[in-house]
Amino acid sequence: MKRLVFRHKRCFPAAMCAICASICSAEVPAEVRPDSAITLKELNVSASRKPLATVQELKGTDLQSLSSTSIADALKYFAGVQIKDYGGLGGLKTVNVRSLGAQHVGVYIDGIRITNAQNGTVDLGKYSLSTLESVSLYNANKLDICQSASEFASGATVYMRTRRPDRDSISLLGGWSSFHTWRARATAEFARKGWCGFIDAEYLNSRGDYPFRYKSQYEDTVGRRRNSDIEFTRVEGTLFKGGFSSHMYAYFSERGCPGGIVRRLSDKYNNVGREWDTDIFVQASYEHSFGRQHRIKANAKYTYEYLRYNTDYPENQNTARVDNHYWQNDAYASISYSFSPWHFLSLNCGYDARISWLDADLKKFCPVRRLDQKAVLAAQFDWRSLRLAASILYQHYKDHTELKTGAADPLSRFTPAITLGYSFLGISLRGWYKCIFRAPTLNDLYYTQAGNRNLKPEYTRQWNVGVEYQYGRGPWSVSAQADAYLNYIDNRIVCLPLKGTYTWSMMNYGKTFCRGLNATLSGVAATRGWRFSLTASLTWQKDLNRTNPDDPDTYDKPICYSPTLSYGITGIIAWRMISLTVSDLHVSKRMWSYADPRDILEPYNNVDLKLTARYLGITASLEVNDLLDVQYEHIPRYPMPGRSFRLTLSYSFDAIIKSVKTRKI
Amino acid sequence: MPNMPIAMKYTKMKPMAAAACLALAASLPCASEARERIILLNEGNWQADNGRISYFDDGRVVSNEWFRETNGYKLGDTPNDIIQVNESLIAIAVNWSNIVQFITPDGKAVAATEDVPNNRKLASDGGDYVYVSSYGHEVGTVDGMAYFTKGYVAKIDVRTFKVVDAVEVGYEPEGIAFYKGRLFVANTGGYAFNENHDYETTVSVIDAKTMSIERNIDTGQINLYGKMSQSGRYLCINSPGDYYDTPAATIILDCDAALEGRPDRECYVPLPYASTYNCTASDGTFYAIGSRYSYYTGEYTFNYVCIDPAKVFESSGGEGVSEKMPGSVIDDIKGMAMPYGIYVNPYSGYIYATDAGEFVAAGALYQWTPDGELAGVHKVYINPAHFLALPDEKNESAEIIEADATSGNIIFNLQGIPVSNPVPGQIYISNGKKFIHK
C-alpha cells in the first residue's frame, strides 16, 4: 500500500517539572539572586492574577533542574499531556493535551504562535529549554488581559517564555551523552540601561544508534537503531526593553528518518529516508499601557521554513525514490487592545492576520496561499470573589491556488468560550466551556494524491470544572488543583484509503468523547541552605470512540494510543550548590488496534535522575534517563531508547564580567 | 497460546458448508459439500510488523495468527500475495519485509529469501519455479547481484530457493501471470506521482524459460495496478488511472492473441469499469469490485461487475459485462465499510470477500455458497486481502486419480486458474478434486 505522507521520527525524554498555577507563588530558589528583578511588568501582571484558568507551569530553577533538552521532556510531566514520540533525538515529538490531538495544541513563544502551515503540528524537539524562563500549559484560554486573537484559537496552549537576562555573562557548555552524542553551546547575555538580551548558539551531533529489544512469546529481536542520527545548529537571539521584546530563531538540521522495526532477514535493504530542515523566524512584540485603563499590544512575525526529504539511496528498495523540497513563508501581525473602565471589568479586542505561502516540487502541485484572519472580543469581570470571563472568536480562512483541484471554499466561523470562577478561604473553584475548531491544514487540503479540498473543520467542545487550593508563603508552600473534564471532538480529519480504490485521502471521519480527571500537587520547603520540592501530576481519562454506532468492535471502545492512567512525580533536593532531581513517569497500557486485545503498547515507568553541582561558575551535571532500562514505545515498532547517560559541563563568566563592570562604575 | 475460535462478527446464519459437512461426515463423503479451507493474508498496518495469516477451515476461523502459531515467529510486514506453487509448497510475498516466504500447505515455514526486495505479486508454472514481480532495482541471483533501472521479474527455483534469473520490465511491475510458458507482467509506473517517470501502459510478455522479453503490449491505459486475475487465455487487469485526468479502466487481455503476434490493439479490450479487487469465478468469468475516483470532483462511482472475457472479445467490449453476481453477493458487498478482496474457491465454487472496516479494527471475512447465499461472516485481522484455497484433505486422501479432462467441467490448475489447455501428466482440479490429466 502506498503511503503518501512522509514520516518523521522522534526521540527521547527525561524530565521533570513542577506545576503550579500560582504563578508568583513562593518558591525561593536555592541560589536566590537578590538582584534578579526579572521583568517587573510581567510579575505585576502575574501577581494580580487570581487562579481562573486551568494552568500548569514549570519555571526557573525547577525548569533548569529538569533532566531534559527539549520542551517535550518538560511537558510530559504535566497532567493531561501525552507526548507522541517516534524515538531518538531526531524523532518527531508532538504534544497532545487531553486527547484533543496535536493539531489542537497551540505552541507560543512570548505570546506569538509557532505555526506550520503544512501540517499544523509543532515538532517540540526543535526548541530548547535552556533559553526559557518558564513553560506553561493552559487548557482552553490563558485569560490574560490584552491577548491576541490567535491566543484564543487553540484547544490548549503551551506558552514558552524566554528568559530575560539580568546581568552580563558569557557561558560555554559542552556535553557528552550515550549513543555517540555530543553538543556544545555558547551563550552571551547582557543587561544594561533597561535593555537586555542574549545570543545563544548550540550545535548537536548524535549518531542515535541506541540498542533496543523486543521480547515476547513470538520474538526476541535485538538490534541497534539505524539511520536515527541527527545533527543540528540552533542560533537564537533576543532583545528586550520594557514592553518591547524581540526574538530571532534559526535552526538547521539534517537527520535520518528510520522506519518501524519489522521482520527482515538482514540489514541489507533499508527504507532509508533523510530530512533536512531550516526553520527561521523573527518576531517582535510591543506592549504599552496608557494610564490605568488602556493597554495596547502589537505583534509581528515572519517565518521561513524549508524542508527537504530524500529517499533516493541505493539501499532503499522499498519506496519511491523521491527528493522533495517544501518551502513555507508565513507573515503574521496582530494588534490587541484592552480597556478597563472600572477595576472590576476589563474588555479585550484583537485582530490577527496571517498570510502563509506553501510551495513544493511535488508533481501536480503548485503554490498555495492562505489568508487567515481572526478577531476576538473578550471581557473579564472580577467582583470580589466572583470572576467571569467570556470571549467570542471569529475566524476566516481563504485560500488561493492554481491547483487544478481548486481552492477550498472560504471558511468563516464564530466560536465562544466562557469561564466562571469563585474563591473563598484560599480555595478557588472554576468552570469553563470552550468550543474551537482546527481548520484543515494546507497538507490536508492540497497535498498531491491525498488532499481533499472538501474537508470540514474539526471541532472540539470542552467542559471543565476544577478546584485549586494554595497554602503557605515564603519558604513553605503547598498547592493542589484538580480538574474534571469532558471533551467532544467531531469531524476528525484523518487519512484513510478511499473505498474501492487503492489510494489514500484525507477525510472527515470520526467522533470521540473523553471524560477525564487531571490533578496536580506540589510542595516546596526551603530551610538553611536546603530546598525540597515535590510535584506530582495525575491523569485519568476514558477516551472513547463514538464514530460508528453500528460497529460493536470500535464503538465506545477506547481511542487507540490513549492511556487510561498516567502520572508523574518529581522530587528535587538541593543543598547549597548541589541538587538532585529524581522523577518517575508512568503511562498505563495503550491499545493500538481494535483487532486483537493483544495489540497493546505495554505500560511503562521511566525513572530519570539528574545530579548537578556548581562551583565558582562551573556547573557539572550527570543525568541518567530511563534508569531501569525499560523498553517501551509510543508508536508500535518504533522503539524508544533505553537507559542513557549524559554528562554536561559548563562555565559561566558572569561573575568576572560583573566585577569588572562594578569597578568601572 | 491456544487457538481460540474467533467469535462471529455478526450473528448471521451459521456457515452452511460446515453444517452440511458435519451432518454428512458420518455417512458419505460429498465432494460438492467439501470442507472449505482458506488461507487468508491480513496485510496489517504498514510498518507495524503485523501481517498475519488467518486460517479458515470447516466454517470457522481456526486462527488469526496461523503462521506465528505454527512457526513461533511473525510473518512480517504487509504480505501482499499468496499462491500455491506446487502440491507441497505455497509462496507468500511479504512486501515491506522484503521477504518471499515459502510454507507447506499445513503452514510450516520451509524457506525465506530476501533476494527479491520490494516483491509484489507471484506466479508459478506449477512445478519448480516461482516468478516474482518487484518494484526494486536490485536482485540477488546465483550469479551475483543484478541491478536494474526500472522494475524486474525474478525467477526463483523452489528446489534451492535461489533466484536463478531475472529480467528488467517496466517501472513498478505489479500483476503477473503464467500462460503457455510465458509470463505476462502488468507495469504500473506506480511511483509516477513522485518519481521522475511517467505511468506505464504496457504488459510485458516474457519467455519464462529464458527470461527474455518477447514483446511489450501497449494497452493504452496507464498504471496497471493491483491484482491480475487469469481465466484460461484471458487476463483481467485493473487500471486505476491517475485519479485526476485519467479515469479507471479494466483491461481484458487475450494471451493467445499476444502470442500469435497480433498487433497490440487486437490483444486487449478496455472496459470503462474499475477492477480494484478482482478474481476468477468458477465459471471462468471475472468478478470485479472497484470505484472510479477523481481528485478534482472528489466523487466516485462504484461498480460491481461480472465480466465474461470471451463475450467481451467477441463484441469488442459491447457485451459481456453484467452487474450480476450470484445471490446476495453484490448487496452484501455494498453493505461493507471497505471491501478489500474477493475470491472464489476453485475447488468448491464458494465465494469469499473481505471487509477491511476501520483499518485499525479487525476486518471481516464473508463467505457465500456458490449460489450466493451468505453462509457466514467471520472476524479476521487488520486489512484482510489475499486468499488461497486448499483442497479438502479428505478428498485428497482419496488419492489422485488419472482422469481425462473431457467431462465438460471447468478445469483449474493448482493456482486456482481456469485452464483451457491442460498439459498431460500435470495435476489439475475439477469438480473439487485433484486429478492428473492423461
PDB file of C-alpha atoms in Angstrom, chain B residues 220-402:
ATOM      1  CA  GLY B 220      -3.323   2.482 -23.927  1.00  0.00           C
ATOM      2  CA  GLN B 221      -4.291   2.574 -20.225  1.00  0.00           C
ATOM      3  CA  ILE B 222      -1.980   3.852 -17.517  1.00  0.00           C
ATOM      4  CA  ASN B 223      -0.986   2.478 -14.153  1.00  0.00           C
ATOM      5  CA  LEU B 224      -1.831  -1.248 -14.444  1.00  0.00           C
ATOM      6  CA  TYR B 225      -2.009  -1.699 -10.705  1.00  0.00           C
ATOM      7  CA  GLY B 226      -3.270  -4.368  -8.342  1.00  0.00           C
ATOM      8  CA  LYS B 227      -4.173  -7.982  -8.588  1.00  0.00           C
ATOM      9  CA  MET B 228      -4.389  -9.571 -12.029  1.00  0.00           C
ATOM     10  CA  SER B 229      -6.830 -12.421 -12.497  1.00  0.00           C
ATOM     11  CA  GLN B 230      -6.454 -15.139 -15.075  1.00  0.00           C
ATOM     12  CA  SER B 231      -9.010 -17.345 -16.765  1.00  0.00           C
ATOM     13  CA  GLY B 232      -7.651 -19.587 -19.467  1.00  0.00           C
ATOM     14  CA  ARG B 233      -6.258 -17.385 -22.181  1.00  0.00           C
ATOM     15  CA  TYR B 234      -7.692 -14.187 -20.673  1.00  0.00           C
ATOM     16  CA  LEU B 235      -6.346 -11.771 -18.111  1.00  0.00           C
ATOM     17  CA  CYS B 236      -8.265  -9.188 -16.139  1.00  0.00           C
ATOM     18  CA  ILE B 237      -6.069  -6.165 -15.389  1.00  0.00           C
ATOM     19  CA  ASN B 238      -7.013  -3.110 -13.354  1.00  0.00           C
ATOM     20  CA  SER B 239      -6.041   0.393 -14.383  1.00  0.00           C
ATOM     21  CA  PRO B 240      -6.923   2.802 -11.565  1.00  0.00           C
ATOM     22  CA  GLY B 241      -5.987   5.752 -13.750  1.00  0.00           C
ATOM     23  CA  ASP B 242      -4.293   8.642 -12.022  1.00  0.00           C
ATOM     24  CA  TYR B 243      -7.312   9.856 -10.011  1.00  0.00           C
ATOM     25  CA  TYR B 244      -7.010  13.201 -11.799  1.00  0.00           C
ATOM     26  CA  ASP B 245      -7.468  13.286 -15.566  1.00  0.00           C
ATOM     27  CA  THR B 246      -7.481   9.620 -16.461  1.00  0.00           C
ATOM     28  CA  PRO B 247     -10.338   7.550 -15.094  1.00  0.00           C
ATOM     29  CA  ALA B 248     -10.061   3.951 -14.013  1.00  0.00           C
ATOM     30  CA  ALA B 249     -10.496   1.133 -16.526  1.00  0.00           C
ATOM     31  CA  THR B 250     -10.309  -2.616 -16.787  1.00  0.00           C
ATOM     32  CA  ILE B 251      -8.337  -4.341 -19.479  1.00  0.00           C
ATOM     33  CA  ILE B 252      -9.218  -7.793 -20.732  1.00  0.00           C
ATOM     34  CA  LEU B 253      -6.169  -9.197 -22.426  1.00  0.00           C
ATOM     35  CA  ASP B 254      -6.089 -12.203 -24.722  1.00  0.00           C
ATOM     36  CA  CYS B 255      -2.798 -14.035 -24.150  1.00  0.00           C
ATOM     37  CA  ASP B 256      -3.197 -16.211 -27.227  1.00  0.00           C
ATOM     38  CA  ALA B 257      -3.609 -13.162 -29.399  1.00  0.00           C
ATOM     39  CA  ALA B 258      -0.436 -11.778 -27.930  1.00  0.00           C
ATOM     40  CA  LEU B 259       1.449 -14.999 -28.532  1.00  0.00           C
ATOM     41  CA  GLU B 260       0.169 -15.182 -32.096  1.00  0.00           C
ATOM     42  CA  GLY B 261       1.872 -11.881 -32.714  1.00  0.00           C
ATOM     43  CA  ARG B 262      -1.289  -9.908 -33.374  1.00  0.00           C
ATOM     44  CA  PRO B 263      -0.938  -6.107 -33.186  1.00  0.00           C
ATOM     45  CA  ASP B 264      -1.212  -4.557 -29.715  1.00  0.00           C
ATOM     46  CA  ARG B 265      -4.693  -3.165 -30.294  1.00  0.00           C
ATOM     47  CA  GLU B 266      -6.060  -6.614 -31.107  1.00  0.00           C
ATOM     48  CA  CYS B 267      -4.700  -8.139 -27.929  1.00  0.00           C
ATOM     49  CA  TYR B 268      -6.906  -6.329 -25.436  1.00  0.00           C
ATOM     50  CA  VAL B 269     -10.267  -4.700 -24.862  1.00  0.00           C
ATOM     51  CA  PRO B 270     -10.562  -1.800 -22.400  1.00  0.00           C
ATOM     52  CA  LEU B 271     -13.718  -1.542 -20.316  1.00  0.00           C
ATOM     53  CA  PRO B 272     -14.965   1.560 -18.503  1.00  0.00           C
ATOM     54  CA  TYR B 273     -15.029  -0.100 -15.088  1.00  0.00           C
ATOM     55  CA  ALA B 274     -12.596  -0.292 -12.212  1.00  0.00           C
ATOM     56  CA  SER B 275     -11.485  -3.711 -11.061  1.00  0.00           C
ATOM     57  CA  THR B 276      -9.564  -2.734  -7.950  1.00  0.00           C
ATOM     58  CA  TYR B 277     -10.436  -6.088  -6.426  1.00  0.00           C
ATOM     59  CA  ASN B 278     -10.935  -8.871  -8.895  1.00  0.00           C
ATOM     60  CA  CYS B 279     -10.973 -12.641  -9.080  1.00  0.00           C
ATOM     61  CA  THR B 280     -11.794 -15.514 -11.351  1.00  0.00           C
ATOM     62  CA  ALA B 281     -15.174 -17.120 -10.779  1.00  0.00           C
ATOM     63  CA  SER B 282     -15.793 -20.834 -11.106  1.00  0.00           C
ATOM     64  CA  ASP B 283     -17.491 -20.421 -14.487  1.00  0.00           C
ATOM     65  CA  GLY B 284     -14.419 -18.711 -15.908  1.00  0.00           C
ATOM     66  CA  THR B 285     -15.788 -15.170 -15.688  1.00  0.00           C
ATOM     67  CA  PHE B 286     -14.165 -12.378 -13.673  1.00  0.00           C
ATOM     68  CA  TYR B 287     -15.745 -10.652 -10.698  1.00  0.00           C
ATOM     69  CA  ALA B 288     -14.606  -7.086 -10.179  1.00  0.00           C
ATOM     70  CA  ILE B 289     -15.218  -4.509  -7.468  1.00  0.00           C
ATOM     71  CA  GLY B 290     -13.901  -1.011  -7.846  1.00  0.00           C
ATOM     72  CA  SER B 291     -14.555   2.671  -7.971  1.00  0.00           C
ATOM     73  CA  ARG B 292     -13.652   5.406 -10.384  1.00  0.00           C
ATOM     74  CA  TYR B 293     -12.485   8.417  -8.422  1.00  0.00           C
ATOM     75  CA  SER B 294     -11.366  11.929  -9.254  1.00  0.00           C
ATOM     76  CA  TYR B 295      -9.457  14.293  -7.001  1.00  0.00           C
ATOM     77  CA  TYR B 296     -10.946  17.185  -8.927  1.00  0.00           C
ATOM     78  CA  THR B 297     -14.522  16.419  -8.085  1.00  0.00           C
ATOM     79  CA  GLY B 298     -13.974  14.261  -5.015  1.00  0.00           C
ATOM     80  CA  GLU B 299     -16.655  11.984  -6.404  1.00  0.00           C
ATOM     81  CA  TYR B 300     -16.593   8.316  -7.076  1.00  0.00           C
ATOM     82  CA  THR B 301     -18.656   5.762  -8.902  1.00  0.00           C
ATOM     83  CA  PHE B 302     -18.689   2.225  -7.670  1.00  0.00           C
ATOM     84  CA  ASN B 303     -19.027  -0.786  -9.857  1.00  0.00           C
ATOM     85  CA  TYR B 304     -19.641  -4.426  -9.063  1.00  0.00           C
ATOM     86  CA  VAL B 305     -19.448  -6.375 -12.272  1.00  0.00           C
ATOM     87  CA  CYS B 306     -19.121  -9.821 -13.717  1.00  0.00           C
ATOM     88  CA  ILE B 307     -17.045  -9.915 -16.878  1.00  0.00           C
ATOM     89  CA  ASP B 308     -17.248 -12.700 -19.436  1.00  0.00           C
ATOM     90  CA  PRO B 309     -13.940 -12.281 -21.287  1.00  0.00           C
ATOM     91  CA  ALA B 310     -14.846 -14.326 -24.352  1.00  0.00           C
ATOM     92  CA  LYS B 311     -18.018 -12.314 -24.902  1.00  0.00           C
ATOM     93  CA  VAL B 312     -16.125  -9.093 -24.318  1.00  0.00           C
ATOM     94  CA  PHE B 313     -13.719 -10.020 -27.095  1.00  0.00           C
ATOM     95  CA  GLU B 314     -16.403 -11.206 -29.479  1.00  0.00           C
ATOM     96  CA  SER B 315     -18.235  -7.918 -29.119  1.00  0.00           C
ATOM     97  CA  SER B 316     -15.146  -5.713 -28.751  1.00  0.00           C
ATOM     98  CA  GLY B 317     -16.404  -4.633 -25.366  1.00  0.00           C
ATOM     99  CA  GLY B 318     -20.010  -4.094 -26.346  1.00  0.00           C
ATOM    100  CA  GLU B 319     -21.207  -7.072 -24.374  1.00  0.00           C
ATOM    101  CA  GLY B 320     -20.081  -9.474 -21.731  1.00  0.00           C
ATOM    102  CA  VAL B 321     -20.286  -7.181 -18.707  1.00  0.00           C
ATOM    103  CA  SER B 322     -23.173  -7.573 -16.311  1.00  0.00           C
ATOM    104  CA  GLU B 323     -23.814  -6.191 -12.876  1.00  0.00           C
ATOM    105  CA  LYS B 324     -24.602  -9.639 -11.617  1.00  0.00           C
ATOM    106  CA  MET B 325     -23.021 -11.941  -9.139  1.00  0.00           C
ATOM    107  CA  PRO B 326     -24.782 -14.900  -7.568  1.00  0.00           C
ATOM    108  CA  GLY B 327     -27.435 -14.397  -4.918  1.00  0.00           C
ATOM    109  CA  SER B 328     -26.853 -11.627  -2.423  1.00  0.00           C
ATOM    110  CA  VAL B 329     -23.127 -11.194  -3.074  1.00  0.00           C
ATOM    111  CA  ILE B 330     -23.340  -7.701  -4.555  1.00  0.00           C
ATOM    112  CA  ASP B 331     -25.840  -6.472  -1.984  1.00  0.00           C
ATOM    113  CA  ASP B 332     -23.721  -7.789   0.853  1.00  0.00           C
ATOM    114  CA  ILE B 333     -20.574  -6.215  -0.564  1.00  0.00           C
ATOM    115  CA  LYS B 334     -22.374  -2.900  -0.949  1.00  0.00           C
ATOM    116  CA  GLY B 335     -23.070  -3.063   2.770  1.00  0.00           C
ATOM    117  CA  MET B 336     -19.389  -3.320   3.628  1.00  0.00           C
ATOM    118  CA  ALA B 337     -17.468  -0.392   5.094  1.00  0.00           C
ATOM    119  CA  MET B 338     -14.446  -1.039   2.900  1.00  0.00           C
ATOM    120  CA  PRO B 339     -14.372  -4.065   0.547  1.00  0.00           C
ATOM    121  CA  TYR B 340     -10.794  -5.254   0.392  1.00  0.00           C
ATOM    122  CA  GLY B 341     -10.682  -8.501  -1.557  1.00  0.00           C
ATOM    123  CA  ILE B 342     -12.812 -11.028  -3.437  1.00  0.00           C
ATOM    124  CA  TYR B 343     -12.161 -14.670  -4.228  1.00  0.00           C
ATOM    125  CA  VAL B 344     -13.842 -17.819  -5.476  1.00  0.00           C
ATOM    126  CA  ASN B 345     -12.683 -21.184  -4.227  1.00  0.00           C
ATOM    127  CA  PRO B 346     -11.753 -23.166  -7.342  1.00  0.00           C
ATOM    128  CA  TYR B 347     -12.384 -26.447  -5.542  1.00  0.00           C
ATOM    129  CA  SER B 348     -15.923 -25.695  -4.409  1.00  0.00           C
ATOM    130  CA  GLY B 349     -17.161 -22.511  -6.018  1.00  0.00           C
ATOM    131  CA  TYR B 350     -17.752 -20.911  -2.622  1.00  0.00           C
ATOM    132  CA  ILE B 351     -17.379 -17.147  -2.837  1.00  0.00           C
ATOM    133  CA  TYR B 352     -15.404 -15.032  -0.389  1.00  0.00           C
ATOM    134  CA  ALA B 353     -14.868 -11.333   0.140  1.00  0.00           C
ATOM    135  CA  THR B 354     -13.318  -9.253   2.862  1.00  0.00           C
ATOM    136  CA  ASP B 355     -14.257  -6.004   4.529  1.00  0.00           C
ATOM    137  CA  ALA B 356     -11.351  -4.003   5.938  1.00  0.00           C
ATOM    138  CA  GLY B 357     -13.745  -1.948   8.048  1.00  0.00           C
ATOM    139  CA  GLU B 358     -11.977   0.722  10.037  1.00  0.00           C
ATOM    140  CA  PHE B 359      -8.385  -0.322   9.279  1.00  0.00           C
ATOM    141  CA  VAL B 360      -7.381  -0.426  12.932  1.00  0.00           C
ATOM    142  CA  ALA B 361     -10.163  -2.843  13.739  1.00  0.00           C
ATOM    143  CA  ALA B 362     -10.481  -6.455  12.757  1.00  0.00           C
ATOM    144  CA  GLY B 363     -11.650  -6.973   9.217  1.00  0.00           C
ATOM    145  CA  ALA B 364     -14.343  -9.453   8.279  1.00  0.00           C
ATOM    146  CA  LEU B 365     -14.369 -12.482   6.024  1.00  0.00           C
ATOM    147  CA  TYR B 366     -17.650 -13.060   4.199  1.00  0.00           C
ATOM    148  CA  GLN B 367     -18.486 -16.478   2.838  1.00  0.00           C
ATOM    149  CA  TRP B 368     -21.217 -17.283   0.325  1.00  0.00           C
ATOM    150  CA  THR B 369     -22.307 -20.588  -1.134  1.00  0.00           C
ATOM    151  CA  PRO B 370     -21.786 -20.999  -4.892  1.00  0.00           C
ATOM    152  CA  ASP B 371     -25.376 -19.808  -5.267  1.00  0.00           C
ATOM    153  CA  GLY B 372     -24.559 -16.595  -3.493  1.00  0.00           C
ATOM    154  CA  GLU B 373     -26.290 -17.315  -0.218  1.00  0.00           C
ATOM    155  CA  LEU B 374     -24.452 -15.688   2.643  1.00  0.00           C
ATOM    156  CA  ALA B 375     -23.034 -18.534   4.691  1.00  0.00           C
ATOM    157  CA  GLY B 376     -21.183 -16.644   7.364  1.00  0.00           C
ATOM    158  CA  VAL B 377     -19.264 -13.554   8.416  1.00  0.00           C
ATOM    159  CA  HIS B 378     -16.125 -14.091  10.427  1.00  0.00           C
ATOM    160  CA  LYS B 379     -13.827 -11.770  12.288  1.00  0.00           C
ATOM    161  CA  VAL B 380     -10.285 -11.923  10.979  1.00  0.00           C
ATOM    162  CA  TYR B 381      -7.453  -9.388  11.366  1.00  0.00           C
ATOM    163  CA  ILE B 382      -6.465  -5.978  10.003  1.00  0.00           C
ATOM    164  CA  ASN B 383      -6.774  -5.446   6.240  1.00  0.00           C
ATOM    165  CA  PRO B 384      -7.628  -8.993   5.109  1.00  0.00           C
ATOM    166  CA  ALA B 385      -6.837  -9.056   1.428  1.00  0.00           C
ATOM    167  CA  HIS B 386      -5.329 -12.101  -0.247  1.00  0.00           C
ATOM    168  CA  PHE B 387      -6.739 -15.621  -0.426  1.00  0.00           C
ATOM    169  CA  LEU B 388      -5.669 -19.127  -1.214  1.00  0.00           C
ATOM    170  CA  ALA B 389      -7.954 -22.155  -1.087  1.00  0.00           C
ATOM    171  CA  LEU B 390      -6.597 -25.506  -0.091  1.00  0.00           C
ATOM    172  CA  PRO B 391      -8.090 -28.792  -1.280  1.00  0.00           C
ATOM    173  CA  ASP B 392     -10.206 -30.794   1.109  1.00  0.00           C
ATOM    174  CA  GLU B 393      -7.807 -33.212   2.724  1.00  0.00           C
ATOM    175  CA  LYS B 394     -10.474 -35.916   2.847  1.00  0.00           C
ATOM    176  CA  ASN B 395     -10.843 -35.764  -0.882  1.00  0.00           C
ATOM    177  CA  GLU B 396      -7.147 -35.561  -1.300  1.00  0.00           C
ATOM    178  CA  SER B 397      -6.509 -38.654   0.750  1.00  0.00           C
ATOM    179  CA  ALA B 398      -8.714 -40.472  -1.720  1.00  0.00           C
ATOM    180  CA  GLU B 399      -5.667 -40.458  -3.945  1.00  0.00           C
ATOM    181  CA  ILE B 400      -5.068 -38.593  -7.077  1.00  0.00           C
ATOM    182  CA  ILE B 401      -6.737 -40.339  -9.917  1.00  0.00           C
ATOM    183  CA  GLU B 402      -5.805 -40.166 -13.536  1.00  0.00           C
TER     184      GLU B 402
END
